[in-house]
Amino acid sequence: THTHTNPHFLASLHTRTHASMASRGSAASMTLIAVIIIIATLAVAAVPSQAHPISSSSSSTSSSSSSSLPPFRPASWMGDLMPLLGNRTLKEISLPGTHDSASFSLTETFTGLPKYINELIAIADKLHVNVSYIMDLWAITQDRDFYQQFSDGIRYVDIRACYYNPNQTWLTHHGTVLGNPLEVELRDTARFLAENPSEVVILEISHIYEDSCNGSDYHARELIQMVRDILGKWLSSPSQGFALTLAQMVQTSQRAVVTFESPLADSLPDIWPNNTIVNTWADSDILAKMEAFNTAQVAFFHNTVFNTSQIFKMSWTLTANEGDILRMLEPGHPKSLIQLADTAAKALSTWYDQVVQPQGLTYPVLGNILIIDHYETSDILNVVLRNLA
């Protein structure tokens, strides 16, 4: 484990090219990464400071823009729309969510990088190469904390958990880049639930056994206990699947559905198993391909009968690759992951109106969960509520 500036850029490169690097040998691998470091250095000088993904904390999602729905506030939209939603289960509702939800706060600590990457970073340090700036630009997918996300109407969060041995604690992470203590995000969730007694949230905790982390069943049990200690009074039981209506979940104080990517969760009374959420992902940086993929997922959702204990998630996200990072030096190309995400976020409403709405589908139209990067540049809450009335 090495402590340094944000390494997501190099870590992502290593992950995506691992197989080809192995076949060419370590010398070729190091040469490729060295070239990337040099290009990153040039990009630091070329990219204006406003390309940094962190934005202001101005308010985002507003109340209903649809005259067919009663007025609602983002922080309490479930309660405000309870007359329309109360008799529905979570399988009959569409929730707005965020992708890599905790990446709004990444530290300068990372873990699990190969030795040769650490050595190249050390060389870059000695040469005063500010690689960290480019790494930061392509690491962050959100810029608001969990409490703000929930207050803005988000009801699903994607939590990547990593056990960090030096601190003996669970942290959030994005690949090999470590973030906040996970306890911080859980307490933000608890604060929101305490202040908003009509709202239900879903937390998907995953990636705990990745090679870059040190997760074990022993530490996973500690994490489960942390979830219980902080969210215990609101945890929903998986024993009946999604049989409870939204109103019943609120009345019985089962307002937090927590899924856990571990066999340990297969038979717990208050934590949902890993297969609870059916995940889909276009894995493309091209908007048209991502739109076509999600158009197909809408059809799949409406023509498939899922297990009573499963819900379906769609991802309105563009996935950056090495080419996107290299092209940031060219005029007209995104200079950060959030700028790339904004391309998708701003296209969401148009895609829905032009491609999905004409199909005449019944609510919920866009699966049970729709996740997005940099959600505040989209109209995601109003979009997922279309066709409700």
Coordinates of C-alpha atoms in Angstrom, one line a residue:
T1 CA 0.0 0.0 0.0
H2 CA 1.3 3.4 -1.0
T3 CA 0.2 6.9 0.0
H4 CA 0.2 9.5 -2.7
T5 CA -2.0 11.7 -4.9
N6 CA -5.1 10.3 -6.5
P7 CA -4.1 7.4 -8.8
H8 CA -7.4 6.5 -10.4
F9 CA -6.1 7.4 -13.9
L10 CA -3.2 5.0 -13.7
A11 CA -5.2 2.4 -11.8
S12 CA -7.9 2.4 -14.4
L13 CA -5.4 2.1 -17.2
H14 CA -3.8 -0.9 -15.5
T15 CA -7.2 -2.6 -14.9
R16 CA -8.4 -2.2 -18.5
T17 CA -5.1 -3.2 -20.2
H18 CA -4.0 -5.9 -17.8
A19 CA -4.5 -8.9 -20.2
S20 CA -2.7 -7.2 -23.1
M21 CA 0.1 -6.0 -20.9
A22 CA 0.8 -9.5 -19.6
S23 CA 1.2 -10.8 -23.1
R24 CA 3.6 -8.1 -24.2
G25 CA 5.8 -8.2 -21.0
S26 CA 6.5 -5.9 -18.2
A27 CA 8.9 -3.7 -20.3
A28 CA 6.1 -2.8 -22.7
S29 CA 3.7 -2.2 -19.9
M30 CA 6.0 0.2 -18.2
T31 CA 6.7 2.0 -21.4
L32 CA 2.9 2.5 -22.1
I33 CA 2.3 3.9 -18.6
A34 CA 5.3 6.1 -18.8
V35 CA 3.9 7.6 -22.0
I36 CA 0.6 8.2 -20.3
I37 CA 2.3 10.0 -17.4
I38 CA 4.1 12.3 -19.9
I39 CA 0.8 13.0 -21.7
A40 CA -0.9 13.6 -18.3
T41 CA 1.8 16.2 -17.5
L42 CA 1.2 18.0 -20.8
A43 CA -2.5 17.9 -20.1
V44 CA -2.1 19.6 -16.7
A45 CA -0.7 22.6 -18.5
A46 CA -3.3 22.5 -21.2
V47 CA -6.5 22.0 -19.1
P48 CA -8.0 25.1 -17.5
S49 CA -8.6 25.1 -13.8
Q50 CA -12.4 25.2 -14.2
A51 CA -12.3 21.7 -15.6
H52 CA -11.9 20.4 -12.1
P53 CA -15.0 18.3 -11.3
I54 CA -15.9 19.8 -7.9
S55 CA -18.8 22.2 -8.2
S56 CA -20.6 24.5 -5.9
S57 CA -23.2 23.4 -3.4
S58 CA -26.2 25.1 -5.0
S59 CA -29.6 23.4 -4.9
S60 CA -30.4 21.0 -7.6
T61 CA -33.5 18.9 -8.3
S62 CA -36.7 21.0 -7.9
S63 CA -40.3 20.1 -7.4
S64 CA -42.5 18.5 -10.0
S65 CA -42.3 20.0 -13.5
S66 CA -45.2 17.8 -14.5
S67 CA -48.7 19.2 -14.2
S68 CA -50.1 15.7 -13.9
L69 CA -48.4 15.2 -10.5
P70 CA -49.2 16.9 -7.2
P71 CA -46.4 19.3 -6.0
F72 CA -43.6 17.6 -4.2
R73 CA -40.2 18.4 -2.6
P74 CA -37.2 16.3 -3.6
A75 CA -36.3 15.6 0.1
S76 CA -39.8 14.1 0.7
W77 CA -41.1 13.1 -2.7
M78 CA -42.1 9.6 -1.6
G79 CA -44.2 11.0 1.3
D80 CA -45.6 13.8 -0.8
L81 CA -46.7 11.4 -3.5
M82 CA -47.8 8.7 -1.1
P83 CA -51.4 8.8 -2.4
L84 CA -50.0 7.6 -5.7
L85 CA -47.2 5.4 -4.5
G86 CA -48.3 4.1 -1.1
N87 CA -50.0 0.9 -2.4
R88 CA -47.0 0.0 -4.7
T89 CA -44.1 -2.2 -3.7
L90 CA -40.5 -1.3 -4.6
K91 CA -40.9 -3.6 -7.6
E92 CA -43.6 -1.2 -8.8
I93 CA -41.7 2.0 -8.3
S94 CA -38.8 3.6 -10.2
L95 CA -36.1 5.2 -8.0
P96 CA -33.4 7.7 -9.0
G97 CA -29.9 6.7 -8.0
T98 CA -26.2 7.6 -8.3
H99 CA -23.3 5.6 -9.7
D100 CA -20.1 5.3 -7.5
S101 CA -22.0 7.4 -5.1
A102 CA -19.2 8.0 -2.6
S103 CA -16.6 9.2 -5.1
F104 CA -17.3 12.8 -4.3
S105 CA -14.6 12.6 -1.6
L106 CA -11.5 10.7 -2.6
T107 CA -8.3 10.8 -0.5
E108 CA -4.6 10.8 -1.5
T109 CA -4.4 7.2 -0.3
F110 CA -4.6 4.2 -2.6
T111 CA -4.0 0.5 -2.3
G112 CA -3.3 -2.5 -4.4
L113 CA -1.3 -0.9 -7.2
P114 CA 1.5 -2.9 -8.9
K115 CA 5.0 -2.1 -7.8
Y116 CA 6.0 -0.7 -11.3
I117 CA 3.2 1.9 -11.1
N118 CA 4.3 3.0 -7.7
E119 CA 7.8 3.3 -9.0
L120 CA 6.7 5.4 -12.0
I121 CA 4.7 7.7 -9.7
A122 CA 7.7 8.1 -7.5
I123 CA 9.8 9.1 -10.5
A124 CA 7.1 11.6 -11.6
D125 CA 7.2 13.1 -8.1
K126 CA 10.9 13.7 -8.3
L127 CA 10.4 15.4 -11.7
H128 CA 7.6 17.6 -10.2
V129 CA 5.1 16.1 -12.6
N130 CA 1.6 16.9 -11.4
V131 CA -0.1 13.7 -12.5
S132 CA -2.5 13.9 -9.5
Y133 CA -4.5 16.7 -11.2
I134 CA -5.4 14.5 -14.2
M135 CA -6.1 11.6 -12.0
D136 CA -8.5 13.7 -10.0
L137 CA -10.3 14.8 -13.1
W138 CA -11.1 11.3 -14.1
A139 CA -11.9 9.8 -10.7
I140 CA -14.9 11.7 -9.4
T141 CA -18.4 10.8 -10.6
Q142 CA -20.4 12.8 -8.0
D143 CA -19.7 16.0 -6.1
R144 CA -22.3 15.9 -3.3
D145 CA -22.3 13.9 -0.1
F146 CA -25.0 11.3 0.8
Y147 CA -27.1 13.6 2.8
Q148 CA -27.3 16.1 0.0
Q149 CA -27.9 13.4 -2.6
F150 CA -30.9 12.0 -0.6
S151 CA -32.1 15.6 0.1
D152 CA -32.1 16.1 -3.7
G153 CA -34.3 13.1 -4.3
I154 CA -31.8 10.3 -4.8
R155 CA -33.1 7.1 -3.2
Y156 CA -30.4 4.5 -4.3
V157 CA -26.7 4.8 -3.6
D158 CA -23.9 2.6 -5.0
I159 CA -21.3 2.0 -2.2
R160 CA -17.9 0.5 -3.0
A161 CA -16.4 -0.7 0.3
C162 CA -12.7 -1.4 1.0
Y163 CA -11.1 -2.6 4.2
Y164 CA -7.9 -0.6 4.8
N165 CA -5.5 -2.5 7.0
P166 CA -3.3 0.4 8.1
N167 CA -6.3 2.1 9.7
Q168 CA -8.2 -1.1 10.4
T169 CA -11.3 0.5 9.1
W170 CA -13.8 0.3 6.2
L171 CA -13.5 3.0 3.6
T172 CA -15.3 3.8 0.4
H173 CA -13.3 3.5 -2.7
H174 CA -13.3 3.9 -6.5
G175 CA -11.0 1.2 -7.9
T176 CA -7.8 1.5 -5.9
V177 CA -8.5 5.1 -4.8
L178 CA -9.7 5.3 -1.2
G179 CA -12.3 7.7 0.1
N180 CA -14.2 8.5 3.3
P181 CA -14.7 6.1 6.2
L182 CA -17.8 4.2 5.3
E183 CA -19.2 5.1 8.7
V184 CA -19.5 8.7 7.6
E185 CA -21.8 7.8 4.7
L186 CA -23.9 5.5 6.9
R187 CA -24.4 8.2 9.4
D188 CA -25.4 10.7 6.7
T189 CA -28.0 8.1 5.6
A190 CA -29.2 7.7 9.2
R191 CA -29.5 11.5 9.5
F192 CA -31.6 11.7 6.4
L193 CA -33.9 8.9 7.4
A194 CA -34.4 10.4 10.9
E195 CA -35.3 13.8 9.4
N196 CA -37.6 12.4 6.6
P197 CA -39.8 9.7 8.1
S198 CA -41.7 9.0 4.9
E199 CA -38.7 8.2 2.7
V200 CA -37.2 4.8 1.8
V201 CA -33.6 4.3 0.5
I202 CA -31.6 1.4 -1.0
L203 CA -27.9 1.0 -0.3
E204 CA -26.0 -1.5 -2.4
I205 CA -22.6 -2.4 -0.7
S206 CA -20.2 -4.1 -3.0
H207 CA -16.6 -4.7 -4.2
I208 CA -15.6 -5.7 -0.7
Y209 CA -13.4 -8.6 -1.9
E210 CA -11.6 -6.8 -4.6
D211 CA -7.8 -7.6 -4.9
S212 CA -7.0 -4.0 -4.2
C213 CA -8.7 -4.2 -0.8
N214 CA -8.2 -6.6 2.1
G215 CA -11.7 -7.7 2.6
S216 CA -12.3 -11.0 4.4
D217 CA -15.3 -12.7 5.9
Y218 CA -14.1 -11.6 9.3
H219 CA -13.9 -8.0 8.4
A220 CA -17.2 -8.3 6.4
R221 CA -18.9 -9.3 9.6
E222 CA -17.6 -6.2 11.2
L223 CA -19.1 -4.1 8.4
I224 CA -22.4 -5.8 8.7
Q225 CA -22.4 -5.0 12.4
M226 CA -21.6 -1.4 11.6
V227 CA -24.6 -1.2 9.3
R228 CA -26.8 -2.7 12.0
D229 CA -25.4 -0.3 14.7
I230 CA -26.1 2.8 12.6
L231 CA -29.2 1.8 10.5
G232 CA -30.6 -1.0 12.6
K233 CA -33.9 0.7 13.5
W234 CA -34.7 1.2 9.8
L235 CA -33.4 -2.1 8.2
S236 CA -35.8 -3.9 5.9
S237 CA -36.2 -7.7 6.2
P238 CA -35.6 -9.7 3.0
S239 CA -37.7 -12.6 4.4
Q240 CA -40.8 -11.7 2.4
G241 CA -39.0 -10.3 -0.6
F242 CA -40.6 -7.1 -1.9
A243 CA -44.1 -7.9 -0.7
L244 CA -44.5 -4.8 1.5
T245 CA -46.0 -1.7 -0.1
L246 CA -44.2 1.6 0.3
A247 CA -46.8 2.6 2.9
Q248 CA -46.2 -0.6 4.9
M249 CA -42.5 -0.1 4.8
V250 CA -42.9 3.4 6.2
Q251 CA -45.4 2.2 8.8
T252 CA -43.2 -0.6 10.0
S253 CA -40.0 1.5 9.9
Q254 CA -38.4 -0.8 7.3
R255 CA -37.1 2.1 5.3
A256 CA -33.5 1.0 4.5
V257 CA -32.9 -1.8 2.1
V258 CA -29.2 -2.8 2.4
T259 CA -27.8 -5.3 -0.1
F260 CA -24.3 -6.9 0.5
E261 CA -22.0 -8.5 -1.9
S262 CA -21.0 -11.4 0.2
P263 CA -22.2 -15.0 0.7
L264 CA -22.6 -13.9 4.4
A265 CA -25.7 -12.0 3.4
D266 CA -27.5 -15.0 1.8
S267 CA -29.4 -15.8 5.0
L268 CA -29.4 -12.8 7.2
P269 CA -32.7 -11.4 8.7
D270 CA -31.9 -7.7 8.0
I271 CA -29.4 -7.6 5.1
W272 CA -30.4 -8.5 1.5
P273 CA -28.3 -10.8 -0.6
N274 CA -26.1 -9.8 -3.5
N275 CA -28.5 -11.0 -6.2
T276 CA -31.3 -8.7 -5.0
I277 CA -30.5 -6.1 -7.7
V278 CA -30.2 -7.1 -11.3
N279 CA -27.5 -4.8 -12.7
T280 CA -27.1 -3.6 -16.3
W281 CA -24.3 -1.4 -17.7
A282 CA -23.5 -0.3 -21.3
D283 CA -19.7 0.0 -20.8
S284 CA -19.3 2.6 -23.5
D285 CA -18.1 6.2 -23.8
I286 CA -20.3 6.8 -26.8
L287 CA -23.7 8.4 -26.1
A288 CA -25.6 6.8 -29.0
K289 CA -24.4 3.3 -27.9
M290 CA -25.4 3.9 -24.3
E291 CA -28.8 5.2 -25.4
A292 CA -29.4 2.1 -27.7
F293 CA -28.3 -0.2 -24.9
N294 CA -30.8 1.4 -22.4
T295 CA -33.5 1.3 -25.0
A296 CA -33.0 -2.4 -25.1
Q297 CA -33.0 -2.6 -21.3
V298 CA -36.4 -0.9 -21.1
A299 CA -37.8 -3.5 -23.4
F300 CA -36.2 -6.3 -21.4
F301 CA -37.6 -4.9 -18.2
H302 CA -41.1 -4.8 -19.5
N303 CA -41.0 -8.2 -21.1
T304 CA -39.3 -10.2 -18.2
V305 CA -40.8 -11.6 -15.1
F306 CA -38.2 -11.2 -12.3
N307 CA -37.9 -13.1 -9.0
T308 CA -40.2 -11.7 -6.3
S309 CA -37.0 -10.7 -4.3
Q310 CA -35.3 -9.0 -7.2
I311 CA -35.4 -5.5 -8.7
F312 CA -34.0 -4.2 -11.9
K313 CA -31.4 -1.5 -12.3
M314 CA -30.5 0.6 -15.3
S315 CA -27.4 2.7 -15.7
W316 CA -27.5 6.0 -17.6
T317 CA -23.7 6.3 -17.5
L318 CA -20.8 6.8 -19.9
T319 CA -17.6 4.8 -19.1
A320 CA -14.4 6.7 -19.8
N321 CA -11.4 4.8 -21.4
E322 CA -7.8 5.7 -22.0
G323 CA -8.7 7.4 -25.3
D324 CA -11.0 9.8 -23.6
I325 CA -8.2 10.8 -21.2
L326 CA -5.8 11.3 -24.1
R327 CA -8.3 13.3 -26.1
M328 CA -8.8 15.7 -23.3
L329 CA -6.0 17.7 -24.9
E330 CA -8.1 18.3 -28.0
P331 CA -10.6 21.1 -28.3
G332 CA -14.2 20.2 -27.8
H333 CA -13.5 17.0 -25.8
P334 CA -14.5 16.5 -22.2
K335 CA -11.8 17.5 -19.7
S336 CA -13.0 15.3 -16.8
L337 CA -15.2 12.3 -16.0
I338 CA -17.9 14.7 -14.8
Q339 CA -17.8 16.6 -18.1
L340 CA -18.2 13.3 -19.9
A341 CA -21.1 12.4 -17.5
D342 CA -22.8 15.7 -18.3
T343 CA -23.1 14.7 -21.9
A344 CA -25.3 11.8 -20.8
A345 CA -27.1 13.6 -18.0
K346 CA -28.3 16.4 -20.3
A347 CA -29.5 13.9 -22.9
L348 CA -31.7 11.9 -20.5
S349 CA -34.9 13.9 -20.8
T350 CA -34.6 14.1 -24.6
W351 CA -34.0 10.4 -25.0
Y352 CA -37.0 9.6 -22.8
D353 CA -39.3 12.0 -24.6
Q354 CA -38.3 11.0 -28.1
V355 CA -37.6 7.2 -27.7
V356 CA -39.3 5.9 -24.6
Q357 CA -42.4 8.0 -24.2
P358 CA -43.9 7.1 -27.6
Q359 CA -43.9 3.4 -26.7
G360 CA -46.8 4.1 -24.3
L361 CA -45.3 2.0 -21.5
T362 CA -46.8 1.9 -18.0
Y363 CA -45.1 3.1 -14.9
P364 CA -42.5 2.2 -13.7
V365 CA -40.9 2.8 -17.2
L366 CA -37.2 2.9 -16.5
G367 CA -36.7 -0.2 -14.3
N368 CA -36.8 0.0 -10.5
I369 CA -33.6 2.0 -10.2
L370 CA -32.0 4.4 -12.7
I371 CA -28.5 5.5 -11.8
I372 CA -26.5 8.4 -13.2
D373 CA -23.3 10.3 -12.8
H374 CA -23.3 14.0 -11.7
Y375 CA -27.0 13.8 -11.3
E376 CA -27.7 17.5 -10.7
T377 CA -27.1 18.3 -14.4
S378 CA -30.0 16.0 -15.2
D379 CA -33.8 15.9 -14.5
I380 CA -33.6 12.4 -13.2
L381 CA -36.2 12.6 -10.5
N382 CA -38.9 14.0 -12.8
V383 CA -37.9 11.5 -15.5
V384 CA -38.3 8.4 -13.4
L385 CA -41.7 9.7 -12.2
R386 CA -43.1 10.1 -15.7
N387 CA -46.3 8.2 -16.4
L388 CA -46.9 7.8 -12.6
A389 CA -50.2 9.7 -12.6

